[in-house]
Amino acid sequence: MPVSEYCICTVVAAQALESLLEAAREPGPPGTVGRGIYRDSHPWLVARELLDQATSRGERMPVMFAVEGNPLRFSHWALVRAIEVQELHKGAWETRCTFEPPLPVNPIWEPLDSVVLAPSKEQCHRERIEPIKKHRQLLDASLIHPYAVCETPAFIGQGVTG
C-alpha cells in the first residue's frame, strides 16, 4: 500500500519514546503485531482529516517522532493506524494516535531540517501552472509543536511494502 504524500511530525520526551517503543513490542491481539499509542492534549483535527483522506485513497500516513533535546532530532517513524480526538470537557481535549511498531530513522534524516513543511494548496497550484521553482520551508523546532504537517520523506515510501 503506498504512503501519503504528507506525514505528521511531533515531539516526544526521551522517556515517553522508550514507553512507546516498549508498548509497540508487546503482542497485540492474536495474529497481530504490537502497536504504539501516542497521547496528546491538543486536538489533532487536521491530522485526522489527512489520515481520512489518505485512507480513502488507499494510502497509509506516517508519523515521525522527534526526541526532545538540544537539538531536536528525529528518532523513529511509524505508519498511523488511527487518530481519535475527544473533547473531554469544554477546552480540554485528548488525541490518541495509534500506529504500527516504530522503526528507527536513518541518521541522514535525523535533523529536523531534513524534512519540509507541507506547502499550501495555493502554492502547489501556483507551481503547477506558473513557471516558478518549488519553494519549501524546512521544519524547525518552532514549527513542530504540537505537530507539523510535512511532506513525507522519500525513505519512508521506499521502506513500506504493504
GROMACS .gro file of N, CA and C in nm:
model
  486
    1MET      N    1   0.085  -0.118   0.000
    1MET     CA    2   0.000   0.000   0.000
    1MET      C    3   0.090   0.124   0.000
    2PRO      N    4   0.066   0.219  -0.088
    2PRO     CA    5   0.151   0.338  -0.094
    2PRO      C    6   0.132   0.429   0.028
    3VAL      N    7   0.229   0.516   0.048
    3VAL     CA    8   0.220   0.610   0.159
    3VAL      C    9   0.169   0.745   0.108
    4SER      N   10   0.107   0.818   0.198
    4SER     CA   11   0.055   0.950   0.169
    4SER      C   12   0.170   1.046   0.139
    5GLU      N   13   0.140   1.151   0.061
    5GLU     CA   14   0.244   1.250   0.034
    5GLU      C   15   0.275   1.335   0.156
    6TYR      N   16   0.186   1.331   0.259
    6TYR     CA   17   0.208   1.409   0.380
    6TYR      C   18   0.219   1.319   0.500
    7CYS      N   19   0.296   1.364   0.598
    7CYS     CA   20   0.313   1.291   0.723
    7CYS      C   21   0.296   1.389   0.839
    8ILE      N   22   0.285   1.333   0.957
    8ILE     CA   23   0.276   1.411   1.080
    8ILE      C   24   0.410   1.400   1.151
    9CYS      N   25   0.461   1.513   1.198
    9CYS     CA   26   0.585   1.516   1.276
    9CYS      C   27   0.551   1.573   1.413
   10THR      N   28   0.598   1.508   1.518
   10THR     CA   29   0.570   1.554   1.654
   10THR      C   30   0.691   1.528   1.743
   11VAL      N   31   0.686   1.588   1.862
   11VAL     CA   32   0.797   1.579   1.958
   11VAL      C   33   0.754   1.493   2.075
   12VAL      N   34   0.844   1.405   2.120
   12VAL     CA   35   0.820   1.325   2.240
   12VAL      C   36   0.941   1.336   2.331
   13ALA      N   37   0.917   1.324   2.461
   13ALA     CA   38   1.026   1.318   2.557
   13ALA      C   39   1.097   1.184   2.542
   14ALA      N   40   1.224   1.179   2.576
   14ALA     CA   41   1.301   1.054   2.560
   14ALA      C   42   1.236   0.940   2.639
   15GLN      N   43   1.190   0.968   2.759
   15GLN     CA   44   1.126   0.864   2.841
   15GLN      C   45   0.995   0.819   2.778
   16ALA      N   46   0.919   0.913   2.723
   16ALA     CA   47   0.793   0.878   2.656
   16ALA      C   48   0.821   0.792   2.532
   17LEU      N   49   0.928   0.823   2.459
   17LEU     CA   50   0.962   0.742   2.342
   17LEU      C   51   0.995   0.599   2.384
   18GLU      N   52   1.069   0.583   2.492
   18GLU     CA   53   1.100   0.448   2.540
   18GLU      C   54   0.973   0.372   2.574
   19SER      N   55   0.876   0.441   2.636
   19SER     CA   56   0.748   0.377   2.668
   19SER      C   57   0.673   0.339   2.541
   20LEU      N   58   0.676   0.428   2.439
   20LEU     CA   59   0.611   0.397   2.311
   20LEU      C   60   0.674   0.274   2.246
   21LEU      N   61   0.806   0.269   2.248
   21LEU     CA   62   0.875   0.157   2.185
   21LEU      C   63   0.847   0.027   2.260
   22GLU      N   64   0.844   0.034   2.393
   22GLU     CA   65   0.816  -0.084   2.474
   22GLU      C   66   0.674  -0.134   2.447
   23ALA      N   67   0.578  -0.044   2.446
   23ALA     CA   68   0.438  -0.082   2.421
   23ALA      C   69   0.423  -0.143   2.282
   24ALA      N   70   0.496  -0.092   2.185
   24ALA     CA   71   0.486  -0.142   2.048
   24ALA      C   72   0.546  -0.282   2.035
   25ARG      N   73   0.637  -0.318   2.125
   25ARG     CA   74   0.697  -0.452   2.121
   25ARG      C   75   0.605  -0.558   2.182
   26GLU      N   76   0.508  -0.515   2.263
   26GLU     CA   77   0.417  -0.610   2.326
   26GLU      C   78   0.322  -0.666   2.221
   27PRO      N   79   0.291  -0.795   2.230
   27PRO     CA   80   0.200  -0.852   2.131
   27PRO      C   81   0.061  -0.792   2.144
   28GLY      N   82  -0.003  -0.775   2.029
   28GLY     CA   83  -0.141  -0.727   2.026
   28GLY      C   84  -0.235  -0.844   2.028
   29PRO      N   85  -0.354  -0.828   1.974
   29PRO     CA   86  -0.449  -0.940   1.964
   29PRO      C   87  -0.386  -1.056   1.887
   30PRO      N   88  -0.436  -1.177   1.906
   30PRO     CA   89  -0.376  -1.293   1.839
   30PRO      C   90  -0.358  -1.270   1.689
   31GLY      N   91  -0.240  -1.304   1.642
   31GLY     CA   92  -0.210  -1.294   1.499
   31GLY      C   93  -0.169  -1.155   1.454
   32THR      N   94  -0.152  -1.062   1.546
   32THR     CA   95  -0.111  -0.927   1.508
   32THR      C   96   0.016  -0.888   1.580
   33VAL      N   97   0.082  -0.787   1.527
   33VAL     CA   98   0.200  -0.733   1.594
   33VAL      C   99   0.153  -0.629   1.694
   34GLY      N  100   0.243  -0.585   1.778
   34GLY     CA  101   0.209  -0.482   1.875
   34GLY      C  102   0.176  -0.350   1.807
   35ARG      N  103   0.134  -0.255   1.888
   35ARG     CA  104   0.102  -0.123   1.834
   35ARG      C  105   0.145  -0.020   1.936
   36GLY      N  106   0.167   0.098   1.887
   36GLY     CA  107   0.201   0.208   1.975
   36GLY      C  108   0.085   0.304   1.985
   37ILE      N  109   0.079   0.374   2.096
   37ILE     CA  110  -0.024   0.475   2.115
   37ILE      C  111   0.043   0.600   2.170
   38TYR      N  112   0.021   0.711   2.102
   38TYR     CA  113   0.072   0.841   2.146
   38TYR      C  114  -0.047   0.926   2.186
   39ARG      N  115  -0.040   0.985   2.304
   39ARG     CA  116  -0.150   1.070   2.352
   39ARG      C  117  -0.102   1.214   2.360
   40ASP      N  118  -0.194   1.305   2.327
   40ASP     CA  119  -0.164   1.448   2.332
   40ASP      C  120  -0.289   1.521   2.382
   41SER      N  121  -0.268   1.633   2.449
   41SER     CA  122  -0.382   1.711   2.498
   41SER      C  123  -0.429   1.813   2.395
   42HIS      N  124  -0.364   1.817   2.280
   42HIS     CA  125  -0.405   1.906   2.171
   42HIS      C  126  -0.492   1.827   2.073
   43PRO      N  127  -0.600   1.886   2.022
   43PRO     CA  128  -0.683   1.813   1.925
   43PRO      C  129  -0.615   1.806   1.788
   44TRP      N  130  -0.584   1.688   1.742
   44TRP     CA  131  -0.521   1.668   1.612
   44TRP      C  132  -0.629   1.657   1.505
   45LEU      N  133  -0.707   1.760   1.489
   45LEU     CA  134  -0.821   1.756   1.396
   45LEU      C  135  -0.777   1.751   1.250
   46VAL      N  136  -0.682   1.833   1.213
   46VAL     CA  137  -0.634   1.834   1.074
   46VAL      C  138  -0.558   1.705   1.044
   47ALA      N  139  -0.483   1.656   1.140
   47ALA     CA  140  -0.412   1.528   1.120
   47ALA      C  141  -0.512   1.416   1.095
   48ARG      N  142  -0.622   1.416   1.169
   48ARG     CA  143  -0.725   1.313   1.149
   48ARG      C  144  -0.787   1.327   1.009
   49GLU      N  145  -0.813   1.451   0.965
   49GLU     CA  146  -0.866   1.472   0.829
   49GLU      C  147  -0.769   1.419   0.724
   50LEU      N  148  -0.640   1.447   0.742
   50LEU     CA  149  -0.540   1.399   0.646
   50LEU      C  150  -0.534   1.248   0.643
   51LEU      N  151  -0.545   1.186   0.761
   51LEU     CA  152  -0.546   1.040   0.767
   51LEU      C  153  -0.669   0.985   0.695
   52ASP      N  154  -0.784   1.046   0.717
   52ASP     CA  155  -0.906   1.001   0.649
   52ASP      C  156  -0.892   1.013   0.497
   53GLN      N  157  -0.835   1.124   0.450
   53GLN     CA  158  -0.815   1.144   0.306
   53GLN      C  159  -0.720   1.039   0.250
   54ALA      N  160  -0.609   1.014   0.322
   54ALA     CA  161  -0.512   0.914   0.275
   54ALA      C  162  -0.577   0.775   0.270
   55THR      N  163  -0.650   0.740   0.373
   55THR     CA  164  -0.716   0.609   0.379
   55THR      C  165  -0.815   0.593   0.264
   56SER      N  166  -0.889   0.700   0.234
   56SER     CA  167  -0.988   0.692   0.125
   56SER      C  168  -0.921   0.672  -0.011
   57ARG      N  169  -0.793   0.710  -0.023
   57ARG     CA  170  -0.718   0.690  -0.147
   57ARG      C  171  -0.639   0.559  -0.145
   58GLY      N  172  -0.654   0.480  -0.038
   58GLY     CA  173  -0.581   0.354  -0.027
   58GLY      C  174  -0.436   0.374   0.012
   59GLU      N  175  -0.407   0.482   0.082
   59GLU     CA  176  -0.270   0.513   0.123
   59GLU      C  177  -0.257   0.502   0.275
   60ARG      N  178  -0.132   0.489   0.321
   60ARG     CA  179  -0.100   0.489   0.463
   60ARG      C  180  -0.031   0.621   0.496
   61MET      N  181  -0.058   0.678   0.614
   61MET     CA  182   0.005   0.803   0.653
   61MET      C  183   0.106   0.778   0.765
   62PRO      N  184   0.228   0.828   0.750
   62PRO     CA  185   0.330   0.810   0.853
   62PRO      C  186   0.325   0.919   0.961
   63VAL      N  187   0.384   0.886   1.074
   63VAL     CA  188   0.411   0.982   1.180
   63VAL      C  189   0.560   0.970   1.212
   64MET      N  190   0.626   1.084   1.231
   64MET     CA  191   0.768   1.086   1.266
   64MET      C  192   0.782   1.146   1.405
   65PHE      N  193   0.865   1.083   1.488
   65PHE     CA  194   0.885   1.127   1.625
   65PHE      C  195   1.023   1.190   1.642
   66ALA      N  196   1.023   1.315   1.687
   66ALA     CA  197   1.148   1.383   1.722
   66ALA      C  198   1.162   1.375   1.873
   67VAL      N  199   1.281   1.349   1.920
   67VAL     CA  200   1.306   1.337   2.064
   67VAL      C  201   1.349   1.472   2.118
   68GLU      N  202   1.290   1.508   2.233
   68GLU     CA  203   1.328   1.633   2.299
   68GLU      C  204   1.477   1.632   2.328
   69GLY      N  205   1.539   1.745   2.313
   69GLY     CA  206   1.681   1.760   2.337
   69GLY      C  207   1.730   1.882   2.265
   70ASN      N  208   1.857   1.905   2.274
   70ASN     CA  209   1.915   2.020   2.206
   70ASN      C  210   2.027   1.969   2.117
   71PRO      N  211   2.004   1.955   1.991
   71PRO     CA  212   1.885   1.992   1.915
   71PRO      C  213   1.781   1.880   1.914
   72LEU      N  214   1.659   1.916   1.876
   72LEU     CA  215   1.558   1.814   1.849
   72LEU      C  216   1.604   1.733   1.729
   73ARG      N  217   1.584   1.600   1.735
   73ARG     CA  218   1.622   1.515   1.624
   73ARG      C  219   1.519   1.405   1.608
   74PHE      N  220   1.492   1.368   1.482
   74PHE     CA  221   1.402   1.257   1.458
   74PHE      C  222   1.469   1.128   1.503
   75SER      N  223   1.389   1.042   1.562
   75SER     CA  224   1.440   0.916   1.613
   75SER      C  225   1.373   0.797   1.545
   76HIS      N  226   1.238   0.800   1.539
   76HIS     CA  227   1.161   0.688   1.486
   76HIS      C  228   1.046   0.739   1.400
   77TRP      N  229   0.992   0.649   1.321
   77TRP     CA  230   0.873   0.677   1.242
   77TRP      C  231   0.785   0.552   1.242
   78ALA      N  232   0.658   0.572   1.211
   78ALA     CA  233   0.564   0.459   1.207
   78ALA      C  234   0.449   0.494   1.114
   79LEU      N  235   0.375   0.392   1.074
   79LEU     CA  236   0.254   0.413   0.996
   79LEU      C  237   0.136   0.423   1.091
   80VAL      N  238   0.055   0.525   1.071
   80VAL     CA  239  -0.058   0.552   1.159
   80VAL      C  240  -0.172   0.454   1.129
   81ARG      N  241  -0.230   0.400   1.234
   81ARG     CA  242  -0.349   0.315   1.220
   81ARG      C  243  -0.476   0.396   1.239
   82ALA      N  244  -0.476   0.485   1.339
   82ALA     CA  245  -0.596   0.563   1.369
   82ALA      C  246  -0.558   0.688   1.447
   83ILE      N  247  -0.640   0.791   1.433
   83ILE     CA  248  -0.629   0.912   1.516
   83ILE      C  249  -0.768   0.939   1.571
   84GLU      N  250  -0.780   0.931   1.702
   84GLU     CA  251  -0.907   0.956   1.769
   84GLU      C  252  -0.894   1.085   1.848
   85VAL      N  253  -0.991   1.174   1.832
   85VAL     CA  254  -0.990   1.302   1.903
   85VAL      C  255  -1.119   1.312   1.984
   86GLN      N  256  -1.104   1.338   2.114
   86GLN     CA  257  -1.220   1.352   2.201
   86GLN      C  258  -1.211   1.482   2.278
   87GLU      N  259  -1.326   1.550   2.289
   87GLU     CA  260  -1.333   1.666   2.377
   87GLU      C  261  -1.380   1.614   2.512
   88LEU      N  262  -1.291   1.620   2.611
   88LEU     CA  263  -1.323   1.568   2.743
   88LEU      C  264  -1.425   1.657   2.814
   89HIS      N  265  -1.402   1.785   2.807
   89HIS     CA  266  -1.495   1.889   2.851
   89HIS      C  267  -1.450   2.017   2.785
   90LYS      N  268  -1.528   2.122   2.796
   90LYS     CA  269  -1.501   2.245   2.719
   90LYS      C  270  -1.355   2.288   2.732
   91GLY      N  271  -1.287   2.289   2.620
   91GLY     CA  272  -1.148   2.333   2.616
   91GLY      C  273  -1.045   2.227   2.652
   92ALA      N  274  -1.087   2.108   2.691
   92ALA     CA  275  -0.994   2.001   2.726
   92ALA      C  276  -1.010   1.886   2.626
   93TRP      N  277  -0.901   1.851   2.561
   93TRP     CA  278  -0.903   1.752   2.454
   93TRP      C  279  -0.808   1.637   2.484
   94GLU      N  280  -0.832   1.526   2.419
   94GLU     CA  281  -0.735   1.417   2.417
   94GLU      C  282  -0.732   1.359   2.277
   95THR      N  283  -0.611   1.348   2.224
   95THR     CA  284  -0.589   1.283   2.096
   95THR      C  285  -0.513   1.154   2.123
   96ARG      N  286  -0.558   1.048   2.059
   96ARG     CA  287  -0.489   0.919   2.065
   96ARG      C  288  -0.451   0.880   1.923
   97CYS      N  289  -0.322   0.874   1.899
   97CYS     CA  290  -0.269   0.834   1.769
   97CYS      C  291  -0.216   0.692   1.785
   98THR      N  292  -0.279   0.597   1.717
   98THR     CA  293  -0.238   0.458   1.722
   98THR      C  294  -0.159   0.426   1.596
   99PHE      N  295  -0.048   0.355   1.611
   99PHE     CA  296   0.041   0.332   1.498
   99PHE      C  297   0.107   0.196   1.505
  100GLU      N  298   0.161   0.155   1.390
  100GLU     CA  299   0.237   0.031   1.378
  100GLU      C  300   0.365   0.042   1.463
  101PRO      N  301   0.433  -0.070   1.489
  101PRO     CA  302   0.558  -0.059   1.564
  101PRO      C  303   0.655   0.038   1.496
  102PRO      N  304   0.712   0.130   1.573
  102PRO     CA  305   0.804   0.230   1.515
  102PRO      C  306   0.933   0.169   1.463
  103LEU      N  307   0.986   0.233   1.360
  103LEU     CA  308   1.113   0.194   1.301
  103LEU      C  309   1.211   0.310   1.319
  104PRO      N  310   1.340   0.280   1.337
  104PRO     CA  311   1.436   0.389   1.353
  104PRO      C  312   1.454   0.469   1.224
  105VAL      N  313   1.483   0.596   1.242
  105VAL     CA  314   1.510   0.685   1.129
  105VAL      C  315   1.659   0.674   1.096
  106ASN      N  316   1.691   0.665   0.968
  106ASN     CA  317   1.830   0.666   0.925
  106ASN      C  318   1.894   0.796   0.972
  107PRO      N  319   2.019   0.792   1.021
  107PRO     CA  320   2.084   0.913   1.072
  107PRO      C  321   2.085   1.031   0.974
  108ILE      N  322   2.081   1.005   0.845
  108ILE     CA  323   2.077   1.113   0.746
  108ILE      C  324   1.951   1.197   0.763
  109TRP      N  325   1.842   1.135   0.808
  109TRP     CA  326   1.712   1.201   0.820
  109TRP      C  327   1.682   1.247   0.962
  110GLU      N  328   1.776   1.239   1.055
  110GLU     CA  329   1.752   1.279   1.193
  110GLU      C  330   1.733   1.429   1.214
  111PRO      N  331   1.808   1.517   1.147
  111PRO     CA  332   1.788   1.661   1.170
  111PRO      C  333   1.648   1.706   1.129
  112LEU      N  334   1.589   1.796   1.206
  112LEU     CA  335   1.455   1.846   1.173
  112LEU      C  336   1.451   1.906   1.034
  113ASP      N  337   1.558   1.976   0.996
  113ASP     CA  338   1.557   2.043   0.866
  113ASP      C  339   1.582   1.949   0.748
  114SER      N  340   1.578   1.818   0.773
  114SER     CA  341   1.581   1.722   0.662
  114SER      C  342   1.440   1.699   0.607
  115VAL      N  343   1.341   1.757   0.674
  115VAL     CA  344   1.200   1.742   0.636
  115VAL      C  345   1.144   1.880   0.608
  116VAL      N  346   1.052   1.889   0.511
  116VAL     CA  347   0.994   2.019   0.477
  116VAL      C  348   0.845   2.021   0.510
  117LEU      N  349   0.799   2.139   0.548
  117LEU     CA  350   0.657   2.156   0.576
  117LEU      C  351   0.575   2.135   0.449
  118ALA      N  352   0.455   2.089   0.467
  118ALA     CA  353   0.365   2.073   0.354
  118ALA      C  354   0.332   2.211   0.298
  119PRO      N  355   0.340   2.228   0.169
  119PRO     CA  356   0.305   2.359   0.109
  119PRO      C  357   0.154   2.379   0.109
  120SER      N  358   0.113   2.503   0.101
  120SER     CA  359  -0.030   2.534   0.093
  120SER      C  360  -0.086   2.487  -0.041
  121LYS      N  361  -0.217   2.474  -0.048
  121LYS     CA  362  -0.282   2.436  -0.174
  121LYS      C  363  -0.255   2.542  -0.281
  122GLU      N  364  -0.254   2.667  -0.239
  122GLU     CA  365  -0.228   2.776  -0.333
  122GLU      C  366  -0.087   2.766  -0.390
  123GLN      N  367   0.010   2.733  -0.304
  123GLN     CA  368   0.148   2.720  -0.351
  123GLN      C  369   0.161   2.605  -0.450
  124CYS      N  370   0.099   2.493  -0.420
  124CYS     CA  371   0.104   2.378  -0.512
  124CYS      C  372   0.038   2.413  -0.646
  125HIS      N  373  -0.075   2.480  -0.639
  125HIS     CA  374  -0.145   2.521  -0.762
  125HIS      C  375  -0.058   2.615  -0.844
  126ARG      N  376   0.003   2.711  -0.777
  126ARG     CA  377   0.089   2.807  -0.846
  126ARG      C  378   0.207   2.737  -0.913
  127GLU      N  379   0.268   2.640  -0.844
  127GLU     CA  380   0.381   2.567  -0.901
  127GLU      C  381   0.340   2.486  -1.024
  128ARG      N  382   0.214   2.438  -1.025
  128ARG     CA  383   0.166   2.360  -1.139
  128ARG      C  384   0.142   2.445  -1.263
  129ILE      N  385   0.092   2.568  -1.243
  129ILE     CA  386   0.051   2.645  -1.361
  129ILE      C  387   0.142   2.760  -1.398
  130GLU      N  388   0.231   2.800  -1.309
  130GLU     CA  389   0.324   2.909  -1.341
  130GLU      C  390   0.467   2.854  -1.349
  131PRO      N  391   0.548   2.915  -1.430
  131PRO     CA  392   0.687   2.867  -1.441
  131PRO      C  393   0.773   2.919  -1.325
  132ILE      N  394   0.746   2.866  -1.204
  132ILE     CA  395   0.827   2.906  -1.088
  132ILE      C  396   0.890   2.783  -1.026
  133LYS      N  397   0.996   2.806  -0.953
  133LYS     CA  398   1.062   2.697  -0.882
  133LYS      C  399   0.982   2.661  -0.759
  134LYS      N  400   0.997   2.536  -0.719
  134LYS     CA  401   0.932   2.494  -0.595
  134LYS      C  402   0.993   2.569  -0.478
  135HIS      N  403   0.907   2.612  -0.388
  135HIS     CA  404   0.952   2.681  -0.268
  135HIS      C  405   0.904   2.601  -0.147
  136ARG      N  406   0.995   2.558  -0.065
  136ARG     CA  407   0.959   2.480   0.054
  136ARG      C  408   1.026   2.541   0.176
  137GLN      N  409   0.956   2.529   0.291
  137GLN     CA  410   1.011   2.576   0.418
  137GLN      C  411   1.056   2.455   0.498
  138LEU      N  412   1.181   2.458   0.543
  138LEU     CA  413   1.235   2.348   0.623
  138LEU      C  414   1.173   2.350   0.762
  139LEU      N  415   1.151   2.233   0.816
  139LEU     CA  416   1.097   2.221   0.951
  139LEU      C  417   1.201   2.268   1.051
  140ASP      N  418   1.156   2.338   1.155
  140ASP     CA  419   1.246   2.374   1.265
  140ASP      C  420   1.171   2.359   1.397
  141ALA      N  421   1.242   2.375   1.506
  141ALA     CA  422   1.186   2.348   1.639
  141ALA      C  423   1.066   2.436   1.672
  142SER      N  424   1.057   2.554   1.614
  142SER     CA  425   0.945   2.643   1.646
  142SER      C  426   0.816   2.602   1.575
  143LEU      N  427   0.824   2.511   1.478
  143LEU     CA  428   0.709   2.476   1.396
  143LEU      C  429   0.653   2.335   1.424
  144ILE      N  430   0.714   2.261   1.513
  144ILE     CA  431   0.677   2.121   1.530
  144ILE      C  432   0.581   2.098   1.648
  145HIS      N  433   0.553   2.199   1.727
  145HIS     CA  434   0.464   2.182   1.845
  145HIS      C  435   0.322   2.225   1.813
  146PRO      N  436   0.219   2.154   1.842
  146PRO     CA  437   0.217   2.018   1.895
  146PRO      C  438   0.248   1.913   1.787
  147TYR      N  439   0.224   1.949   1.661
  147TYR     CA  440   0.267   1.863   1.550
  147TYR      C  441   0.275   1.949   1.425
  148ALA      N  442   0.345   1.898   1.326
  148ALA     CA  443   0.357   1.968   1.198
  148ALA      C  444   0.314   1.873   1.087
  149VAL      N  445   0.253   1.929   0.985
  149VAL     CA  446   0.219   1.851   0.865
  149VAL      C  447   0.332   1.876   0.766
  150CYS      N  448   0.398   1.768   0.726
  150CYS     CA  449   0.515   1.779   0.639
  150CYS      C  450   0.501   1.687   0.518
  151GLU      N  451   0.585   1.712   0.419
  151GLU     CA  452   0.592   1.620   0.306
  151GLU      C  453   0.660   1.492   0.354
  152THR      N  454   0.607   1.379   0.316
  152THR     CA  455   0.664   1.252   0.359
  152THR      C  456   0.802   1.234   0.295
  153PRO      N  457   0.906   1.211   0.377
  153PRO     CA  458   1.039   1.190   0.320
  153PRO      C  459   1.043   1.065   0.232
  154ALA      N  460   1.125   1.069   0.131
  154ALA     CA  461   1.134   0.960   0.033
  154ALA      C  462   1.170   0.826   0.097
  155PHE      N  463   1.251   0.826   0.202
  155PHE     CA  464   1.294   0.699   0.261
  155PHE      C  465   1.175   0.621   0.318
  156ILE      N  466   1.069   0.688   0.360
  156ILE     CA  467   0.954   0.618   0.416
  156ILE      C  468   0.880   0.544   0.306
  157GLY      N  469   0.857   0.607   0.194
  157GLY     CA  470   0.789   0.540   0.083
  157GLY      C  471   0.865   0.419   0.033
  158GLN      N  472   0.998   0.425   0.040
  158GLN     CA  473   1.080   0.314  -0.006
  158GLN      C  474   1.079   0.198   0.094
  159GLY      N  475   1.052   0.230   0.223
  159GLY     CA  476   1.058   0.127   0.327
  159GLY      C  477   0.926   0.058   0.354
  160VAL      N  478   0.820   0.095   0.283
  160VAL     CA  479   0.687   0.036   0.308
  160VAL      C  480   0.658  -0.064   0.198
  161THR      N  481   0.623  -0.185   0.241
  161THR     CA  482   0.598  -0.291   0.143
  161THR      C  483   0.454  -0.334   0.137
  162GLY      N  484   0.371  -0.298   0.232
  162GLY     CA  485   0.234  -0.344   0.221
  162GLY      C  486   0.153  -0.320   0.336
   0.00000   0.00000   0.00000
